[in-house]
PDB file of C-alpha atoms and ligand atoms in Angstrom:
ATOM      1  CA  MET A   1     144.103 231.792 229.813  1.00 37.00           C
ATOM      2  CA  ASN A   2     141.332 232.479 227.316  1.00 42.00           C
ATOM      3  CA  ASP A   3     138.931 235.368 226.717  1.00 41.00           C
ATOM      4  CA  GLU A   4     136.404 233.913 229.113  1.00 42.00           C
ATOM      5  CA  ASP A   5     138.943 233.781 231.963  1.00 43.00           C
ATOM      6  CA  ASN A   6     140.000 237.362 231.231  1.00 42.00           C
ATOM      7  CA  LYS A   7     136.429 238.496 231.686  1.00 43.00           C
ATOM      8  CA  ASP A   8     136.269 237.009 235.188  1.00 43.00           C
ATOM      9  CA  ASP A   9     137.197 240.408 236.639  1.00 44.00           C
ATOM     10  CA  LEU A  10     133.930 242.286 236.846  1.00 42.00           C
ATOM     11  CA  ASP A  11     133.595 245.517 234.921  1.00 45.00           C
ATOM     12  CA  LEU A  12     133.230 248.492 237.229  1.00 41.00           C
ATOM     13  CA  ASP A  13     130.089 249.447 235.322  1.00 47.00           C
ATOM     14  CA  SER A  14     128.425 246.165 236.174  1.00 47.00           C
ATOM     15  CA  PRO A  15     125.476 246.517 238.569  1.00 48.00           C
ATOM     16  CA  PHE A  16     126.929 243.531 240.441  1.00 52.00           C
ATOM     17  CA  ARG A  17     130.332 245.072 241.166  1.00 45.00           C
ATOM     18  CA  GLY A  18     131.515 244.566 244.701  1.00 45.00           C
ATOM     19  CA  THR A  19     129.089 241.735 245.428  1.00 51.00           C
ATOM     20  CA  GLY A  20     131.780 239.050 245.368  1.00 63.00           C
ATOM     21  CA  GLY A  21     130.789 237.344 242.146  1.00 84.00           C
ATOM     22  CA  ILE A  22     127.652 236.717 240.206  1.00 90.00           C
ATOM     23  CA  LYS A  23     126.515 233.359 238.889  1.00 95.00           C
ATOM     24  CA  ILE A  24     123.321 233.420 236.860  1.00 96.00           C
ATOM     25  CA  PHE A  25     121.719 230.217 235.593  1.00 97.00           C
ATOM     26  CA  LEU A  26     119.035 230.389 232.925  1.00 98.00           C
ATOM     27  CA  ILE A  27     116.658 227.454 233.024  1.00 98.00           C
ATOM     28  CA  GLY A  28     113.600 226.529 230.963  1.00 98.00           C
ATOM     29  CA  PHE A  29     112.161 224.193 228.372  1.00 98.00           C
ATOM     30  CA  MET A  30     113.991 223.393 225.096  1.00 97.00           C
ATOM     31  CA  GLY A  31     113.507 226.280 222.695  1.00 96.00           C
ATOM     32  CA  CYS A  32     112.599 228.915 225.305  1.00 96.00           C
ATOM     33  CA  GLY A  33     115.575 231.117 224.402  1.00 95.00           C
ATOM     34  CA  LYS A  34     118.078 230.366 227.194  1.00 97.00           C
ATOM     35  CA  SER A  35     121.140 230.671 224.943  1.00 96.00           C
ATOM     36  CA  HIS A  36     119.862 233.772 223.160  1.00 95.00           C
ATOM     37  CA  TRP A  37     119.055 235.636 226.377  1.00 95.00           C
ATOM     38  CA  GLY A  38     122.114 234.241 228.138  1.00 97.00           C
ATOM     39  CA  ARG A  39     124.440 235.713 225.520  1.00 97.00           C
ATOM     40  CA  LEU A  40     122.727 239.102 225.679  1.00 96.00           C
ATOM     41  CA  LEU A  41     122.756 239.114 229.471  1.00 96.00           C
ATOM     42  CA  SER A  42     126.432 238.172 229.684  1.00 97.00           C
ATOM     43  CA  GLN A  43     127.292 241.031 227.297  1.00 96.00           C
ATOM     44  CA  LYS A  44     125.224 243.457 229.303  1.00 95.00           C
ATOM     45  CA  LEU A  45     126.910 242.411 232.563  1.00 94.00           C
ATOM     46  CA  ASN A  46     130.324 241.912 230.978  1.00 94.00           C
ATOM     47  CA  VAL A  47     130.787 238.433 232.405  1.00 96.00           C
ATOM     48  CA  PRO A  48     131.564 235.171 230.562  1.00 97.00           C
ATOM     49  CA  PHE A  49     128.761 233.182 228.950  1.00 98.00           C
ATOM     50  CA  PHE A  50     128.632 229.397 229.181  1.00 98.00           C
ATOM     51  CA  ASP A  51     126.269 227.204 227.224  1.00 98.00           C
ATOM     52  CA  LEU A  52     126.164 223.964 229.226  1.00 98.00           C
ATOM     53  CA  ASP A  53     125.332 221.818 226.172  1.00 98.00           C
ATOM     54  CA  GLU A  54     128.259 223.312 224.221  1.00 98.00           C
ATOM     55  CA  LYS A  55     130.609 222.628 227.149  1.00 98.00           C
ATOM     56  CA  ILE A  56     129.397 219.012 227.331  1.00 98.00           C
ATOM     57  CA  VAL A  57     130.063 218.643 223.594  1.00 98.00           C
ATOM     58  CA  GLU A  58     133.588 220.122 224.012  1.00 97.00           C
ATOM     59  CA  HIS A  59     134.281 217.902 227.023  1.00 95.00           C
ATOM     60  CA  LYS A  60     133.140 214.725 225.293  1.00 95.00           C
ATOM     61  CA  GLY A  61     134.130 215.497 221.695  1.00 97.00           C
ATOM     62  CA  LYS A  62     130.675 214.307 220.525  1.00 96.00           C
ATOM     63  CA  SER A  63     127.435 216.101 219.669  1.00 96.00           C
ATOM     64  CA  ILE A  64     124.445 215.857 222.042  1.00 97.00           C
ATOM     65  CA  PRO A  65     122.554 213.500 219.657  1.00 96.00           C
ATOM     66  CA  GLU A  66     125.716 211.338 219.423  1.00 97.00           C
ATOM     67  CA  ILE A  67     126.035 211.157 223.216  1.00 97.00           C
ATOM     68  CA  PHE A  68     122.368 210.150 223.571  1.00 97.00           C
ATOM     69  CA  ALA A  69     122.737 207.555 220.808  1.00 96.00           C
ATOM     70  CA  SER A  70     125.978 205.970 222.004  1.00 97.00           C
ATOM     71  CA  GLU A  71     125.655 206.294 225.794  1.00 96.00           C
ATOM     72  CA  GLY A  72     121.978 206.830 226.515  1.00 97.00           C
ATOM     73  CA  GLU A  73     120.129 209.526 228.448  1.00 97.00           C
ATOM     74  CA  GLU A  74     121.216 208.270 231.878  1.00 97.00           C
ATOM     75  CA  GLN A  75     124.905 208.735 231.057  1.00 97.00           C
ATOM     76  CA  PHE A  76     124.150 212.111 229.496  1.00 98.00           C
ATOM     77  CA  ARG A  77     122.499 213.252 232.748  1.00 98.00           C
ATOM     78  CA  LEU A  78     125.554 212.187 234.768  1.00 98.00           C
ATOM     79  CA  LEU A  79     127.836 214.011 232.363  1.00 98.00           C
ATOM     80  CA  GLU A  80     125.578 217.065 232.460  1.00 98.00           C
ATOM     81  CA  LYS A  81     125.785 217.139 236.271  1.00 98.00           C
ATOM     82  CA  ASP A  82     129.581 216.726 236.257  1.00 98.00           C
ATOM     83  CA  VAL A  83     130.166 219.494 233.699  1.00 98.00           C
ATOM     84  CA  LEU A  84     127.700 221.753 235.554  1.00 98.00           C
ATOM     85  CA  HIS A  85     129.646 221.298 238.820  1.00 98.00           C
ATOM     86  CA  LEU A  86     133.007 221.693 237.122  1.00 97.00           C
ATOM     87  CA  LEU A  87     132.085 224.976 235.436  1.00 97.00           C
ATOM     88  CA  SER A  88     130.193 226.441 238.388  1.00 96.00           C
ATOM     89  CA  GLU A  89     132.924 225.742 240.885  1.00 95.00           C
ATOM     90  CA  SER A  90     135.818 226.930 238.754  1.00 95.00           C
ATOM     91  CA  HIS A  91     134.428 230.379 237.865  1.00 95.00           C
ATOM     92  CA  GLU A  92     133.271 233.253 240.026  1.00 94.00           C
ATOM     93  CA  ASN A  93     131.281 235.256 237.486  1.00 96.00           C
ATOM     94  CA  PHE A  94     129.205 233.996 234.588  1.00 97.00           C
ATOM     95  CA  VAL A  95     125.852 233.628 232.916  1.00 97.00           C
ATOM     96  CA  MET A  96     125.059 230.003 232.049  1.00 98.00           C
ATOM     97  CA  ALA A  97     122.357 228.644 229.744  1.00 98.00           C
ATOM     98  CA  THR A  98     121.572 225.188 231.132  1.00 98.00           C
ATOM     99  CA  GLY A  99     119.888 222.387 229.169  1.00 98.00           C
ATOM    100  CA  GLY A 100     116.107 222.032 229.314  1.00 98.00           C
ATOM    101  CA  GLY A 101     116.387 218.982 231.576  1.00 98.00           C
ATOM    102  CA  THR A 102     119.256 220.165 233.809  1.00 98.00           C
ATOM    103  CA  PRO A 103     117.153 221.320 236.812  1.00 98.00           C
ATOM    104  CA  CYS A 104     114.974 218.204 236.641  1.00 98.00           C
ATOM    105  CA  PHE A 105     117.565 215.538 237.474  1.00 98.00           C
ATOM    106  CA  PHE A 106     119.419 214.602 240.675  1.00 97.00           C
ATOM    107  CA  ASN A 107     119.150 217.564 243.017  1.00 94.00           C
ATOM    108  CA  ASN A 108     120.409 219.979 240.365  1.00 97.00           C
ATOM    109  CA  ILE A 109     117.779 222.637 241.069  1.00 98.00           C
ATOM    110  CA  ASP A 110     118.925 222.875 244.717  1.00 97.00           C
ATOM    111  CA  TYR A 111     122.546 222.941 243.594  1.00 97.00           C
ATOM    112  CA  LEU A 112     121.847 225.758 241.114  1.00 97.00           C
ATOM    113  CA  LYS A 113     120.069 227.782 243.795  1.00 96.00           C
ATOM    114  CA  ARG A 114     122.934 227.331 246.241  1.00 95.00           C
ATOM    115  CA  GLN A 115     125.440 228.400 243.594  1.00 95.00           C
ATOM    116  CA  GLY A 116     123.719 231.523 242.307  1.00 95.00           C
ATOM    117  CA  THR A 117     120.605 233.157 240.911  1.00 95.00           C
ATOM    118  CA  VAL A 118     118.300 230.890 238.933  1.00 97.00           C
ATOM    119  CA  VAL A 119     116.182 232.506 236.222  1.00 97.00           C
ATOM    120  CA  TRP A 120     113.355 230.653 234.453  1.00 97.00           C
ATOM    121  CA  ILE A 121     112.682 231.839 230.925  1.00 97.00           C
ATOM    122  CA  ASN A 122     109.073 230.818 230.606  1.00 96.00           C
ATOM    123  CA  CYS A 123     107.532 230.494 227.175  1.00 94.00           C
ATOM    124  CA  SER A 124     104.069 229.352 226.095  1.00 96.00           C
ATOM    125  CA  THR A 125     103.759 225.776 224.820  1.00 96.00           C
ATOM    126  CA  ASP A 126     102.461 227.243 221.540  1.00 96.00           C
ATOM    127  CA  CYS A 127     105.613 229.259 221.073  1.00 95.00           C
ATOM    128  CA  LEU A 128     107.800 226.257 222.056  1.00 97.00           C
ATOM    129  CA  TYR A 129     105.948 224.117 219.530  1.00 97.00           C
ATOM    130  CA  HIS A 130     106.555 226.500 216.621  1.00 96.00           C
ATOM    131  CA  ARG A 131     110.236 226.849 217.482  1.00 95.00           C
ATOM    132  CA  LEU A 132     110.878 223.151 218.103  1.00 97.00           C
ATOM    133  CA  LEU A 133     109.121 222.136 214.905  1.00 96.00           C
ATOM    134  CA  LYS A 134     111.968 223.860 213.039  1.00 94.00           C
ATOM    135  CA  GLU A 135     114.755 222.600 215.321  1.00 92.00           C
ATOM    136  CA  LYS A 136     113.867 219.014 216.162  1.00 92.00           C
ATOM    137  CA  ASP A 137     117.009 217.415 214.723  1.00 89.00           C
ATOM    138  CA  LYS A 138     119.416 218.923 217.250  1.00 90.00           C
ATOM    139  CA  ARG A 139     117.350 217.605 220.135  1.00 96.00           C
ATOM    140  CA  PRO A 140     117.331 213.848 220.710  1.00 96.00           C
ATOM    141  CA  LEU A 141     114.270 213.974 222.988  1.00 97.00           C
ATOM    142  CA  VAL A 142     112.070 215.179 220.121  1.00 97.00           C
ATOM    143  CA  ALA A 143     114.035 214.205 216.997  1.00 96.00           C
ATOM    144  CA  ASN A 144     111.922 211.112 216.395  1.00 95.00           C
ATOM    145  CA  THR A 145     108.580 212.539 217.483  1.00 96.00           C
ATOM    146  CA  PRO A 146     106.300 212.934 214.461  1.00 96.00           C
ATOM    147  CA  ASP A 147     105.250 216.557 213.861  1.00 96.00           C
ATOM    148  CA  SER A 148     101.648 215.584 214.515  1.00 96.00           C
ATOM    149  CA  GLU A 149     102.557 214.426 218.050  1.00 97.00           C
ATOM    150  CA  LEU A 150     105.011 217.189 218.917  1.00 97.00           C
ATOM    151  CA  LYS A 151     102.514 219.565 220.498  1.00 97.00           C
ATOM    152  CA  SER A 152     101.124 216.952 222.876  1.00 98.00           C
ATOM    153  CA  TYR A 153     104.657 215.762 223.748  1.00 98.00           C
ATOM    154  CA  ILE A 154     105.630 219.336 224.655  1.00 98.00           C
ATOM    155  CA  ILE A 155     102.500 219.905 226.759  1.00 98.00           C
ATOM    156  CA  LYS A 156     103.072 216.676 228.703  1.00 98.00           C
ATOM    157  CA  LYS A 157     106.811 217.188 229.247  1.00 98.00           C
ATOM    158  CA  TYR A 158     106.381 220.862 230.108  1.00 98.00           C
ATOM    159  CA  SER A 159     103.781 220.071 232.756  1.00 97.00           C
ATOM    160  CA  SER A 160     106.014 217.426 234.358  1.00 98.00           C
ATOM    161  CA  ARG A 161     109.022 219.777 234.396  1.00 98.00           C
ATOM    162  CA  LYS A 162     107.222 222.908 235.538  1.00 97.00           C
ATOM    163  CA  ILE A 163     107.542 221.859 239.169  1.00 98.00           C
ATOM    164  CA  PHE A 164     111.333 222.226 238.852  1.00 98.00           C
ATOM    165  CA  TYR A 165     111.335 225.391 236.742  1.00 98.00           C
ATOM    166  CA  GLN A 166     108.955 227.090 239.196  1.00 97.00           C
ATOM    167  CA  GLN A 167     111.616 226.897 241.907  1.00 97.00           C
ATOM    168  CA  ALA A 168     113.654 229.570 240.121  1.00 97.00           C
ATOM    169  CA  THR A 169     114.438 232.764 242.014  1.00 94.00           C
ATOM    170  CA  VAL A 170     113.271 234.893 239.085  1.00 95.00           C
ATOM    171  CA  ILE A 171     110.542 233.967 236.598  1.00 95.00           C
ATOM    172  CA  LEU A 172     110.443 235.832 233.294  1.00 94.00           C
ATOM    173  CA  PRO A 173     107.777 235.390 230.615  1.00 90.00           C
ATOM    174  CA  GLU A 174     109.858 235.225 227.419  1.00 81.00           C
ATOM    175  CA  GLU A 175     107.326 237.022 225.251  1.00 79.00           C
ATOM    176  CA  VAL A 176     107.616 240.262 227.198  1.00 76.00           C
ATOM    177  CA  ILE A 177     111.241 240.426 228.363  1.00 83.00           C
ATOM    178  CA  THR A 178     113.651 243.202 227.552  1.00 91.00           C
ATOM    179  CA  ILE A 179     117.286 242.935 228.570  1.00 93.00           C
ATOM    180  CA  GLU A 180     116.914 245.965 230.893  1.00 92.00           C
ATOM    181  CA  ASP A 181     113.918 244.375 232.568  1.00 91.00           C
ATOM    182  CA  MET A 182     115.815 241.141 232.947  1.00 92.00           C
ATOM    183  CA  VAL A 183     118.805 242.810 234.641  1.00 93.00           C
ATOM    184  CA  ASN A 184     116.486 244.807 236.883  1.00 91.00           C
ATOM    185  CA  LYS A 185     114.498 241.748 238.014  1.00 90.00           C
ATOM    186  CA  ILE A 186     117.635 239.701 238.663  1.00 90.00           C
ATOM    187  CA  PHE A 187     119.318 242.541 240.518  1.00 85.00           C
ATOM    188  CA  HIS A 188     116.286 242.974 242.782  1.00 85.00           C
ATOM    189  CA  ALA A 189     115.552 239.257 243.142  1.00 78.00           C
ATOM    190  CA  ASN A 190     116.317 239.216 246.841  1.00 70.00           C
ATOM    191  CA  ASP A 191     114.681 242.517 247.817  1.00 72.00           C
TER     192      ASP A 191
HETATM  193  C1  S3P B   1     117.353 218.532 226.843  1.00 96.44           C
HETATM  194  C2  S3P B   1     117.542 219.786 226.325  1.00 96.44           C
HETATM  195  C3  S3P B   1     118.687 220.121 225.473  1.00 96.44           C
HETATM  196  C4  S3P B   1     119.863 219.162 225.733  1.00 96.44           C
HETATM  197  C5  S3P B   1     119.415 217.755 225.621  1.00 96.44           C
HETATM  198  C6  S3P B   1     118.299 217.405 226.602  1.00 96.44           C
HETATM  199  C7  S3P B   1     116.156 218.289 227.704  1.00 96.44           C
HETATM  200  O1  S3P B   1     119.098 221.473 225.711  1.00 96.44           O
HETATM  201  O2  S3P B   1     120.424 219.395 226.992  1.00 96.44           O
HETATM  202  O3  S3P B   1     118.995 217.536 224.289  1.00 96.44           O
HETATM  203  O4  S3P B   1     116.145 217.289 228.441  1.00 96.44           O
HETATM  204  O5  S3P B   1     115.228 219.118 227.671  1.00 96.44           O
HETATM  205  P1  S3P B   1     118.246 222.763 225.195  1.00 96.44           P
HETATM  206  O6  S3P B   1     117.240 223.074 226.246  1.00 96.44           O
HETATM  207  O7  S3P B   1     119.280 223.808 225.062  1.00 96.44           O
HETATM  208  O8  S3P B   1     117.621 222.373 223.904  1.00 96.44           O
END
């Protein structure tokens, strides 16, 4: 058993106590802050935090760029789906930061919504551009995009993915979120 398993018993101070488990999935474009907010939210709710990309890396023993390079995006998407199912079905309580493309392949968005509460961290394409400019290397989809073409790549990809992100139960504009606001909106998502 590890620390994450130990935390599976909900803290009595959690607003979700007595609800029979809480699974929160953060979705959104690369660079929107899913891991940052996911960590904060998991601490606030005292439940384990999973970063789907990190779990894929652990599972495969290769970095995300290495998986893309050696196996291709199609294999990565299959792996992503398998690890998503494995984690979701073996834990009762968690906050998970998914990858930017997770809800956009197979029927993952429907799966996420059946499993728990789906939260879209929405961020302006301007903000995504400034963040991704500094962090291109870790992300195979943009690693080879020249800086001069990055903004238009983001705008195009964002507009094709928005249709999936918009299906989230809760939509939060990243620029104005506080952790209290986030908990409140998630807690009242089904009111
Ligand atoms: C991807 C986003 C990445 C990672 C992979 C593919 C995407 O995760 O899963 O590089 O398709 O948008 P982050 O959103 O955490 O960067």
